[in-house]
PDB file of C-alpha atoms and ligand atoms in Angstrom:
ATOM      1  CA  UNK X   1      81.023 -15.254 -47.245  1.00  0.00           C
ATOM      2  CA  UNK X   2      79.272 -13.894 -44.452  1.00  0.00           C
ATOM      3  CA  UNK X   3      75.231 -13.284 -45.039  1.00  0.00           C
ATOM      4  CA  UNK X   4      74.681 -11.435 -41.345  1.00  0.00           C
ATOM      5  CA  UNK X   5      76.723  -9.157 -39.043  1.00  0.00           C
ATOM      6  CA  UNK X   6      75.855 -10.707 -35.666  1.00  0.00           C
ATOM      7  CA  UNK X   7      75.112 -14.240 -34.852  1.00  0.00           C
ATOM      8  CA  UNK X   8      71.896 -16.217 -35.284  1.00  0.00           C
ATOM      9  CA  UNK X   9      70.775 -19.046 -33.279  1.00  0.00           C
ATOM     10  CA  UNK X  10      67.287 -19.322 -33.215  1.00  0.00           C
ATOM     11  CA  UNK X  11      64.213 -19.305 -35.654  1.00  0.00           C
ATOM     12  CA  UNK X  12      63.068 -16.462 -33.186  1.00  0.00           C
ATOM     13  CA  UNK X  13      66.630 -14.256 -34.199  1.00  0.00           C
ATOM     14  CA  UNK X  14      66.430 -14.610 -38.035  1.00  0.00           C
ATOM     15  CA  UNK X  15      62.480 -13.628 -37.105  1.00  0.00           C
ATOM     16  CA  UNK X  16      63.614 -10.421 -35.882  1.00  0.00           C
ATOM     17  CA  UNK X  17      66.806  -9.689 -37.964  1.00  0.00           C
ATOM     18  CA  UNK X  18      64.751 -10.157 -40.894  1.00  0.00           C
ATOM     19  CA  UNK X  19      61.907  -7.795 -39.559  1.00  0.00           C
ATOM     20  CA  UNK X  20      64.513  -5.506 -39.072  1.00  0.00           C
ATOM     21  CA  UNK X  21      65.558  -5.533 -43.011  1.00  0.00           C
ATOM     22  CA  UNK X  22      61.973  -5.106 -44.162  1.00  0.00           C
ATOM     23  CA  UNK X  23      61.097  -2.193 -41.917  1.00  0.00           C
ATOM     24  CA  UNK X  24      64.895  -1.067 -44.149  1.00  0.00           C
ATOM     25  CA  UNK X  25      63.230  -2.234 -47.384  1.00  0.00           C
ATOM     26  CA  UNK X  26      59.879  -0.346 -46.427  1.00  0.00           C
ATOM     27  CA  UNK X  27      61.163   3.153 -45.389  1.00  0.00           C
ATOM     28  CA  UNK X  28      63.339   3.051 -48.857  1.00  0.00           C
ATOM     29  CA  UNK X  29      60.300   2.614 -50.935  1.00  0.00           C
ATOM     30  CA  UNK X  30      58.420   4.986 -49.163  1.00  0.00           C
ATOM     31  CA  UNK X  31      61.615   7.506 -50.302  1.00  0.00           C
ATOM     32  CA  UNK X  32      61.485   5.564 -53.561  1.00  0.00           C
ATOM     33  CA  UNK X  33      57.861   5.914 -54.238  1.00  0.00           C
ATOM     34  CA  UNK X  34      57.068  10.036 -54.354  1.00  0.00           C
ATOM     35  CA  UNK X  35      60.053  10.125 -57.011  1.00  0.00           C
ATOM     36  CA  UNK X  36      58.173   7.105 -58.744  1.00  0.00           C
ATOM     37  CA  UNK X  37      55.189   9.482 -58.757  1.00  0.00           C
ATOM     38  CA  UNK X  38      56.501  12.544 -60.107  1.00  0.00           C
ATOM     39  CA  UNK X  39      58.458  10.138 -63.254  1.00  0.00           C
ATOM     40  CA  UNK X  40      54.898   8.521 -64.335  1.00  0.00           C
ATOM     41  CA  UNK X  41      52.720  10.028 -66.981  1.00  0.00           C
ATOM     42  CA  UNK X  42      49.712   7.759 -66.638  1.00  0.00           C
ATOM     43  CA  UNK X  43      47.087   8.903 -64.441  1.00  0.00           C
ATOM     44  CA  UNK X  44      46.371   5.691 -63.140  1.00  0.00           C
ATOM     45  CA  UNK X  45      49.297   4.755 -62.295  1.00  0.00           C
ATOM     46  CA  UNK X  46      50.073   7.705 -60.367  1.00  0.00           C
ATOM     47  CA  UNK X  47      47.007   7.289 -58.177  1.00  0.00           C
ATOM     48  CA  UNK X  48      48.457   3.541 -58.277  1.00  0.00           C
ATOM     49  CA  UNK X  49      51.804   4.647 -56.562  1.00  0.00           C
ATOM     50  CA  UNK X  50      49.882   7.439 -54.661  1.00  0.00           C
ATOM     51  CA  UNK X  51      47.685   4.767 -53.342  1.00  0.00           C
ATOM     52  CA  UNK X  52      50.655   2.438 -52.131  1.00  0.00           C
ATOM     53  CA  UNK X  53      52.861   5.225 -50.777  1.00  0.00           C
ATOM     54  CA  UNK X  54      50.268   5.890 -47.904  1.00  0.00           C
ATOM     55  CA  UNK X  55      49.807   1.810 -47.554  1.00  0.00           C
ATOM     56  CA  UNK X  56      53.970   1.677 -47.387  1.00  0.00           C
ATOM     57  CA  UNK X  57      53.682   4.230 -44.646  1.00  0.00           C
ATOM     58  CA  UNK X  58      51.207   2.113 -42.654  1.00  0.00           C
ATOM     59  CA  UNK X  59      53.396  -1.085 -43.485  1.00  0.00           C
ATOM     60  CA  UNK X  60      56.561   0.665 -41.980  1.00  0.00           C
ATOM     61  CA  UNK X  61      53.961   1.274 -38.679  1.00  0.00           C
ATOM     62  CA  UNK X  62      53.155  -2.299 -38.505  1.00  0.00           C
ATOM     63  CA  UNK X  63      57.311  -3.508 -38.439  1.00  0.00           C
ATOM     64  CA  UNK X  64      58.156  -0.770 -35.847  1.00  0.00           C
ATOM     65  CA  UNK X  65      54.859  -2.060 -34.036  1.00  0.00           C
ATOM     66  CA  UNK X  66      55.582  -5.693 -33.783  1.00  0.00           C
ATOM     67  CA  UNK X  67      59.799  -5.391 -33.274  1.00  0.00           C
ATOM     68  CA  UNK X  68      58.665  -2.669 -30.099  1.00  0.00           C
ATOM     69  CA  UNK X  69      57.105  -5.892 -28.819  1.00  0.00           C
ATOM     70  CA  UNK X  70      59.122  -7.934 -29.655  1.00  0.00           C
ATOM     71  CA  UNK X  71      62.958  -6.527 -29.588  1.00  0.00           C
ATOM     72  CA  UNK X  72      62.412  -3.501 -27.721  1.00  0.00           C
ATOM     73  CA  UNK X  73      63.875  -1.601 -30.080  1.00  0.00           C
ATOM     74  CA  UNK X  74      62.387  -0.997 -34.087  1.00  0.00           C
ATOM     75  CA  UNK X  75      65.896   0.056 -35.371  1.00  0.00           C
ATOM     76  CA  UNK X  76      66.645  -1.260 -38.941  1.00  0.00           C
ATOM     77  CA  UNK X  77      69.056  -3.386 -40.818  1.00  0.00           C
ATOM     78  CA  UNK X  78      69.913  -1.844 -44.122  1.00  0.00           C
ATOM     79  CA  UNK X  79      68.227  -3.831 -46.952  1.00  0.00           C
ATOM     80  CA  UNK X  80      70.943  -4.383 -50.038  1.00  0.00           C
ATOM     81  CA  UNK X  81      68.044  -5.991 -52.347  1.00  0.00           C
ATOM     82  CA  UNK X  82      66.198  -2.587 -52.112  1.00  0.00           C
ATOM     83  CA  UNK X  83      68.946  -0.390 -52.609  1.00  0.00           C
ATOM     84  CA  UNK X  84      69.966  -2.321 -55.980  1.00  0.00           C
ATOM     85  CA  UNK X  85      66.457  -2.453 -57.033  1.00  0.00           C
ATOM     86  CA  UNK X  86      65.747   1.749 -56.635  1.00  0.00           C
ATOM     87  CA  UNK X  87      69.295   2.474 -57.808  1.00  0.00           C
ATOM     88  CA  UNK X  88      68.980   0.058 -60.913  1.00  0.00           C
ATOM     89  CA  UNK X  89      65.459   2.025 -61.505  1.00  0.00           C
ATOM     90  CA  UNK X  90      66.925   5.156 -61.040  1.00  0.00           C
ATOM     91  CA  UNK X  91      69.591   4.527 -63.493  1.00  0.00           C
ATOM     92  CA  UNK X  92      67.150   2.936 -66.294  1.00  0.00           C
ATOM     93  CA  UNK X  93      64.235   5.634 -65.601  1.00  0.00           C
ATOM     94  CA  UNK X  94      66.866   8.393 -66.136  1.00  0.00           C
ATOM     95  CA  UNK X  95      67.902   7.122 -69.710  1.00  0.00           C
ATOM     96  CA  UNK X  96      64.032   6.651 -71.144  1.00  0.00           C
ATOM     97  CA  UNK X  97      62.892   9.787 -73.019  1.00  0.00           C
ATOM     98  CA  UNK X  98      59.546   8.344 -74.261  1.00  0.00           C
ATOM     99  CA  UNK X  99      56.530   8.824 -71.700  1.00  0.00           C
ATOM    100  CA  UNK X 100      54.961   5.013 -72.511  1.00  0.00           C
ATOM    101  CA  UNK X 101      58.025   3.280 -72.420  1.00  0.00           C
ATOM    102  CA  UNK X 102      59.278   5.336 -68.821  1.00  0.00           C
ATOM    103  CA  UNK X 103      55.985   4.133 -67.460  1.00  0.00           C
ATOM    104  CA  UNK X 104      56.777   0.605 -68.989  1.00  0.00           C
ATOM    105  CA  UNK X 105      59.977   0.257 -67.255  1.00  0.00           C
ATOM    106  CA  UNK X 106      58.110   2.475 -63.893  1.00  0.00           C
ATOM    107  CA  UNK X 107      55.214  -1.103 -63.422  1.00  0.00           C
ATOM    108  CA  UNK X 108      58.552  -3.027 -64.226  1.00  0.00           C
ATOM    109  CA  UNK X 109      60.413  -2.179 -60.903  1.00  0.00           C
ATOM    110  CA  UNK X 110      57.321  -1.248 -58.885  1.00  0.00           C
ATOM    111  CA  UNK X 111      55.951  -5.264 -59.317  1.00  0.00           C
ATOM    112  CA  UNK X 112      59.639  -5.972 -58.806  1.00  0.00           C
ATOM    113  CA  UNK X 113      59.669  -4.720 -55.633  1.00  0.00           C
ATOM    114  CA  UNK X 114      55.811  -6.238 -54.722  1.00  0.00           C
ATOM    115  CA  UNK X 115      57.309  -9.742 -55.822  1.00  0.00           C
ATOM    116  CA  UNK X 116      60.401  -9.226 -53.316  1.00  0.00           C
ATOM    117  CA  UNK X 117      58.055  -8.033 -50.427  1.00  0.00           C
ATOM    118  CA  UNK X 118      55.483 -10.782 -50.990  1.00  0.00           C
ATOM    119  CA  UNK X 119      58.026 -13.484 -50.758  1.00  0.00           C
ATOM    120  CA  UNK X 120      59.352 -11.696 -47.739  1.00  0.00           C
ATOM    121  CA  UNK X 121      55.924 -11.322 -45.719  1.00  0.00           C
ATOM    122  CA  UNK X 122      54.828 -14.999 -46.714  1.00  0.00           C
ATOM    123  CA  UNK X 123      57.765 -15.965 -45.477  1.00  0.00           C
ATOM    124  CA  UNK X 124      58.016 -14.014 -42.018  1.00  0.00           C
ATOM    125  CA  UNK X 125      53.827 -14.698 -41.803  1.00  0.00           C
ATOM    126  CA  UNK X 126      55.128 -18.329 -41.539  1.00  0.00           C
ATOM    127  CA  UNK X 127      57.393 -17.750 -38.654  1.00  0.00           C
ATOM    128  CA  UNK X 128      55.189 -15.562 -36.752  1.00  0.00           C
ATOM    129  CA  UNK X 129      52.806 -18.870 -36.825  1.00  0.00           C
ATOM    130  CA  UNK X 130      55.616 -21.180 -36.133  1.00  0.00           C
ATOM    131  CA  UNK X 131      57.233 -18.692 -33.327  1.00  0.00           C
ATOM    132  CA  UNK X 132      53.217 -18.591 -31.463  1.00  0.00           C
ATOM    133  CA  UNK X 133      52.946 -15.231 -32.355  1.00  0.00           C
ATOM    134  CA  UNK X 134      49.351 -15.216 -34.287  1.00  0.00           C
ATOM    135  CA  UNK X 135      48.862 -11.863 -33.350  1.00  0.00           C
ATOM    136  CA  UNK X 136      51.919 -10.841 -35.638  1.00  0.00           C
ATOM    137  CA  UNK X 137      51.033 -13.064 -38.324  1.00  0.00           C
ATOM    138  CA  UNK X 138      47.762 -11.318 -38.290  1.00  0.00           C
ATOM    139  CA  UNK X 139      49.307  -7.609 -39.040  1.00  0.00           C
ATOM    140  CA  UNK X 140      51.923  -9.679 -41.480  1.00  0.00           C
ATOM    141  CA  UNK X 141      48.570 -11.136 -43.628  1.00  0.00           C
ATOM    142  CA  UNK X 142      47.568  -7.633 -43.697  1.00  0.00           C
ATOM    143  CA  UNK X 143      50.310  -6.094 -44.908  1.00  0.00           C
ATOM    144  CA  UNK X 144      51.026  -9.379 -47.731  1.00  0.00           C
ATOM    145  CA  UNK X 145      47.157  -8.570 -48.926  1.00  0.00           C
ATOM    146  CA  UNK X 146      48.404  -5.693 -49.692  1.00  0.00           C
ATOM    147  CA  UNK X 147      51.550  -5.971 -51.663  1.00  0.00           C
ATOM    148  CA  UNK X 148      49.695  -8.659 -53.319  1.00  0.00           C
ATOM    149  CA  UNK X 149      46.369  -5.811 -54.349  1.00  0.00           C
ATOM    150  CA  UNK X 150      49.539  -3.377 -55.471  1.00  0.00           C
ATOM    151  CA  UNK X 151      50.830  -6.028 -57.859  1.00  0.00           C
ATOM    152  CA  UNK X 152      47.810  -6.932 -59.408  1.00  0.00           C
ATOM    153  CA  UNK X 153      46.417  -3.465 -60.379  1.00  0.00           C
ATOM    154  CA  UNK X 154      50.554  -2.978 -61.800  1.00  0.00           C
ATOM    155  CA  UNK X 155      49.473  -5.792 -64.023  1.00  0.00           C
ATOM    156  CA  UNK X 156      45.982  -4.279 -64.934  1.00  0.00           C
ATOM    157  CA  UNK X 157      47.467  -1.183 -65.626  1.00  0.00           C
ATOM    158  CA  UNK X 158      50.536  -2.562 -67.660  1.00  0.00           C
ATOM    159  CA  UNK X 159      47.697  -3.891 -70.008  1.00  0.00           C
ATOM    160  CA  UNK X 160      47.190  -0.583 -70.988  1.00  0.00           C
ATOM    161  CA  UNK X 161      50.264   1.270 -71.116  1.00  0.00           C
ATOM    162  CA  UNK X 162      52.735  -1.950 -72.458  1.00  0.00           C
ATOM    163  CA  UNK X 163      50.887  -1.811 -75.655  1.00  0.00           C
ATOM    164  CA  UNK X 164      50.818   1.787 -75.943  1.00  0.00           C
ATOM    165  CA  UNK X 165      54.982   1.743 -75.011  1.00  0.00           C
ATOM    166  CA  UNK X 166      55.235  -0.713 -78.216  1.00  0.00           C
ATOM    167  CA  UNK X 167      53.958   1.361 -80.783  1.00  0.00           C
ATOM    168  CA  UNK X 168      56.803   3.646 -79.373  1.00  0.00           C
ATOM    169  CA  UNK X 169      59.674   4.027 -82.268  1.00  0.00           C
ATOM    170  CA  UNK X 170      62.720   5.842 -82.357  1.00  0.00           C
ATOM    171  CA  UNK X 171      63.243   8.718 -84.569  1.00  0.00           C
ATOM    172  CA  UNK X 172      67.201   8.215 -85.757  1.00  0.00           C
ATOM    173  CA  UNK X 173      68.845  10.974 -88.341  1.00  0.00           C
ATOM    174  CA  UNK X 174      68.883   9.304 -91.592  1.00  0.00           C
TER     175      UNK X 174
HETATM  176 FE1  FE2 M 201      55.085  -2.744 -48.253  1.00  0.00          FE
HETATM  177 FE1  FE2 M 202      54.556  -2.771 -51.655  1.00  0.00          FE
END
C-alpha cells in the first residue's frame, strides 16, 4: 500500500507534505463550514460555526504563510480524512428531519473534525520544534489554541442541545 505519492526522506519532507494536507483539510472546512451554518437551528451554535469559519480562514493564512517560507510554493495535497468526514456529514445531516437531533449529529462532526486537527497541529507543533523552526511552532500553538477553544464550546453547547435532541420521538402511523 502506498501512504504518499512522492518520496520522503527527511523529518523536514513529511514536515512539509503534511503542511501541505492541512492547508487541504483547512480550505475544505472553510467550504464545509457556511453549509454547517445554514443546517443548524441553535443560535449558539451558529455564532459557534460563524465564529470558527473566520478563525479557519486565518488558519488557512498561517499554512500558506509558513510553506511560502518554507517550500516556496503553498500548493496543497488533497486531504482524504476530510473529504470522508464532510461527505459522511453530508450524507447523515441530509437524512435527520428533527431540528435537535440535526444539531446533535451537526457538534458530532464539527468536534470530529477539531479532534483530527488537534492531533494534527500537536503533532506538526512538535516538528517545527524538532526541525529549529520556533517561529513556526509559534503560529502552529496559535492555531492548536484554537481548534482546542472550538471543541470545548461544541461540548458546552452539546450540553444543551443533546438533552433537548433526546426528548426527540418519532411519530410512526399506527
Ligand atoms: Fe483549523
Ligand atoms: Fe477547527
Amino acid at each position: 500500500m502506498k501512504f504518499f505519492s512522492e518520496n520522503i526522506d527527511s523529518l523536514r519532507e513529511l514536515y512539509i507534505n503534511q503542511l501541505k494536507t492541512m492547508l487541504s483539510a483547512e480550505r475544505q472546512i472553510t467550504d464545509a463550514l457556511p453549509k454547517m451554518i445554514d443546517k443548524a437551528t441553535d443560535q449558539q451554535l451558529k455564532q459557534a460555526f460563524q465564529s470558527h469559519l473566520s478563525e479557519t480562514k486565518v488558519h488557512v493564512q498561517r499554512l500558506e504563510q509558513i510553506l511560502n517560507e518554507t517550500a516556496d510554493k503553498a500548493d496543497d495535497i488533497k486531504c482524504k480524512i476530510l473529504d470522508t468526514l464532510v461527505d459522511d456529514t453530508e450524507s447523515v445531516i441530509g437524512d435527520i428531519d428533527d431540528d435537535s437531533v440535526r444539531d446533535a449529529a451537526l457538534i458530532a462532526s464539527g468536534q470530529r473534525v477539531e479532534h483530527f486537527e488537534m492531533a494534527s497541529y500537536g503533532t506538526l507543533r512538535s516538528w517545527a520544534q524538532i526541525l529549529g523552526e520556533t517561529g513556526h511552532a509559534q503560529i502552529l500553538n496559535q492555531t492548536l489554541r484554537e481548534e482546542e477553544h472550538a471543541d470545548q464550546l461544541l461540548t458546552q453547547i452539546s450540553d444543551k442541545v443533546n438533552p433537548s435532541a433526546g426528548t426527540t420521538r418519532k411519530v410512526t402511523a399506527a
